[in-house]
Short mmCIF file of C-alpha atoms in Angstrom, two decimals:
data_model
loop_
_atom_site.label_atom_id
_atom_site.label_comp_id
_atom_site.label_asym_id
_atom_site.label_seq_id
_atom_site.Cartn_x
_atom_site.Cartn_y
_atom_site.Cartn_z
CA GLU L 1 -23.82 -12.45 11.34
CA ILE L 2 -23.00 -16.10 9.23
CA LEU L 3 -22.87 -13.93 5.94
CA GLU L 4 -20.69 -10.59 7.61
CA ALA L 5 -17.84 -13.69 8.38
CA ALA L 6 -18.52 -15.64 5.32
CA ILE L 7 -17.89 -12.37 3.12
CA LYS L 8 -15.22 -11.47 5.06
CA ALA L 9 -13.47 -14.62 4.78
CA ARG L 10 -13.85 -14.89 0.48
CA ASP L 11 -12.49 -11.17 0.47
CA TYR L 12 -10.29 -12.52 2.42
CA LEU L 13 -9.07 -15.80 -0.22
CA VAL L 14 -9.43 -13.16 -3.18
CA ALA L 15 -6.57 -11.17 -1.39
CA SER L 16 -4.14 -13.67 -0.57
CA TYR L 17 -4.42 -15.34 -4.47
CA GLU L 18 -1.45 -16.10 -5.92
CA ASP L 19 -0.90 -19.13 -8.95
CA GLU L 20 1.72 -21.29 -9.27
CA ASN L 21 4.27 -18.48 -10.29
CA ARG L 22 3.19 -16.25 -7.03
CA LYS L 23 1.41 -14.61 -9.47
CA SER L 24 -1.02 -12.27 -6.30
CA ALA L 25 -4.30 -11.51 -6.93
CA VAL L 26 -3.27 -7.57 -7.60
CA HIS L 27 0.17 -8.51 -9.86
CA TRP L 28 -3.16 -9.49 -12.94
CA ALA L 29 -4.77 -6.75 -11.56
CA CYS L 30 -1.83 -4.26 -12.50
CA ALA L 31 -1.33 -5.97 -15.69
CA ASN L 32 -4.41 -5.11 -17.15
CA GLY L 33 -4.37 -2.35 -15.25
CA HIS L 34 -7.71 -2.45 -13.15
CA MET L 35 -7.15 0.54 -10.69
CA GLU L 36 -10.16 -0.03 -8.55
CA MET L 37 -9.37 -3.31 -7.69
CA VAL L 38 -6.00 -3.24 -7.34
CA LYS L 39 -7.06 -0.45 -4.60
CA TRP L 40 -9.82 -2.63 -3.65
CA LEU L 41 -6.78 -5.52 -2.94
CA VAL L 42 -4.61 -2.94 -1.25
CA ASN L 43 -7.57 -2.39 1.39
CA LYS L 44 -8.27 -5.91 2.42
CA GLY L 45 -5.74 -6.21 3.76
CA HIS L 46 -2.92 -8.54 2.14
CA GLY L 47 -2.61 -6.12 -0.72
CA LEU L 48 -0.02 -3.26 0.65
CA SER L 49 2.15 -5.88 1.30
CA LYS L 50 1.37 -8.17 -2.30
CA LEU L 51 2.55 -4.69 -4.09
CA LYS L 52 6.35 -5.04 -2.50
CA THR L 53 6.26 -8.69 -3.40
CA PRO L 54 7.86 -9.79 -6.24
CA ASP L 55 6.83 -13.29 -8.61
CA ARG L 56 8.49 -16.09 -9.76
CA ASP L 57 10.63 -13.93 -12.73
CA GLY L 58 11.42 -10.83 -9.90
CA VAL L 59 8.65 -9.28 -11.57
CA GLN L 60 6.63 -6.21 -9.51
CA PRO L 61 3.17 -5.88 -9.79
CA ALA L 62 3.96 -1.84 -10.58
CA ASP L 63 6.99 -3.08 -13.59
CA TYR L 64 3.23 -5.12 -14.87
CA ALA L 65 1.42 -1.90 -15.10
CA ARG L 66 4.00 0.24 -16.55
CA HIS L 67 4.90 -2.14 -19.32
CA ASN L 68 0.90 -3.40 -20.51
CA GLY L 69 0.91 1.28 -20.41
CA HIS L 70 -1.01 1.50 -17.47
CA ASP L 71 0.76 4.42 -15.68
CA THR L 72 -0.82 5.85 -13.33
CA LEU L 73 -2.01 2.57 -11.76
CA ALA L 74 1.82 2.09 -11.90
CA GLU L 75 3.06 5.27 -10.17
CA TRP L 76 0.07 4.34 -8.05
CA CYS L 77 1.94 1.66 -6.62
CA ILE L 78 5.09 2.92 -6.21
CA ASP L 79 3.73 6.41 -4.10
CA ARG L 80 1.88 3.48 -1.95
CA ILE L 81 5.41 1.34 -1.47
CA ALA L 82 6.78 4.43 -0.81
CA VAL L 83 4.75 6.12 1.95
CA GLU L 84 4.96 2.57 3.67
CA ALA L 85 8.50 2.44 3.56
CA LEU L 86 8.20 6.65 4.70
CA ARG L 87 5.79 5.85 7.33
CA ASP L 88 7.34 2.86 8.78
CA ALA L 89 11.24 5.25 8.97
CA CYS L 90 9.36 8.33 10.86
CA ARG L 91 7.94 5.40 13.72
CA GLN L 92 11.14 3.82 13.83
CA GLY L 93 12.93 7.11 13.39
CA ASN L 94 15.58 6.55 11.02
CA LEU L 95 16.22 10.17 9.74
CA GLU L 96 18.11 8.69 6.46
CA VAL L 97 15.26 6.46 5.02
CA MET L 98 12.76 9.35 5.17
CA ALA L 99 15.81 11.64 3.39
CA SER L 100 16.37 8.87 1.13
CA ASN L 101 12.46 8.68 0.99
CA PHE L 102 12.11 12.24 -0.42
CA THR L 103 15.72 11.64 -2.42
CA VAL L 104 14.09 8.62 -4.77
CA ASN L 105 10.18 9.14 -5.12
CA ARG L 106 11.97 12.71 -6.54
CA ALA L 107 13.98 11.08 -9.26
CA VAL L 108 10.92 8.39 -10.11
CA GLN L 109 8.81 11.00 -10.67
CA LEU L 110 11.86 12.31 -12.56
CA SER L 111 11.87 9.04 -14.52
CA TRP L 112 8.57 8.97 -15.39
CA ASN L 113 7.98 12.07 -16.42
CA GLY L 114 11.00 11.71 -19.42
CA TRP L 115 14.25 12.92 -17.90
#
């Protein structure tokens, strides 16, 4: 029981990490192409909000992934953010946001494919 609590506390601290430039563990994992680590961090609670949070330079984790050639990871991050926005819009019954989300996602998908 104590060990389990210690492991949960450690996981929370790792998932919540931010350096002096406001780069989170998610930023670093994306920059280095560590898909499984990004998924783990997202599943630990703060990760999904960290996917949307820019660092001090205004750069989001997906931007680091894309810049460093980790396109699959960048797409995964963008999809997760879009799914969360769509889920929130559905809960609130916001049809404009739901329609916009589908349009934006299609535009992003086309740009990733070189259109």
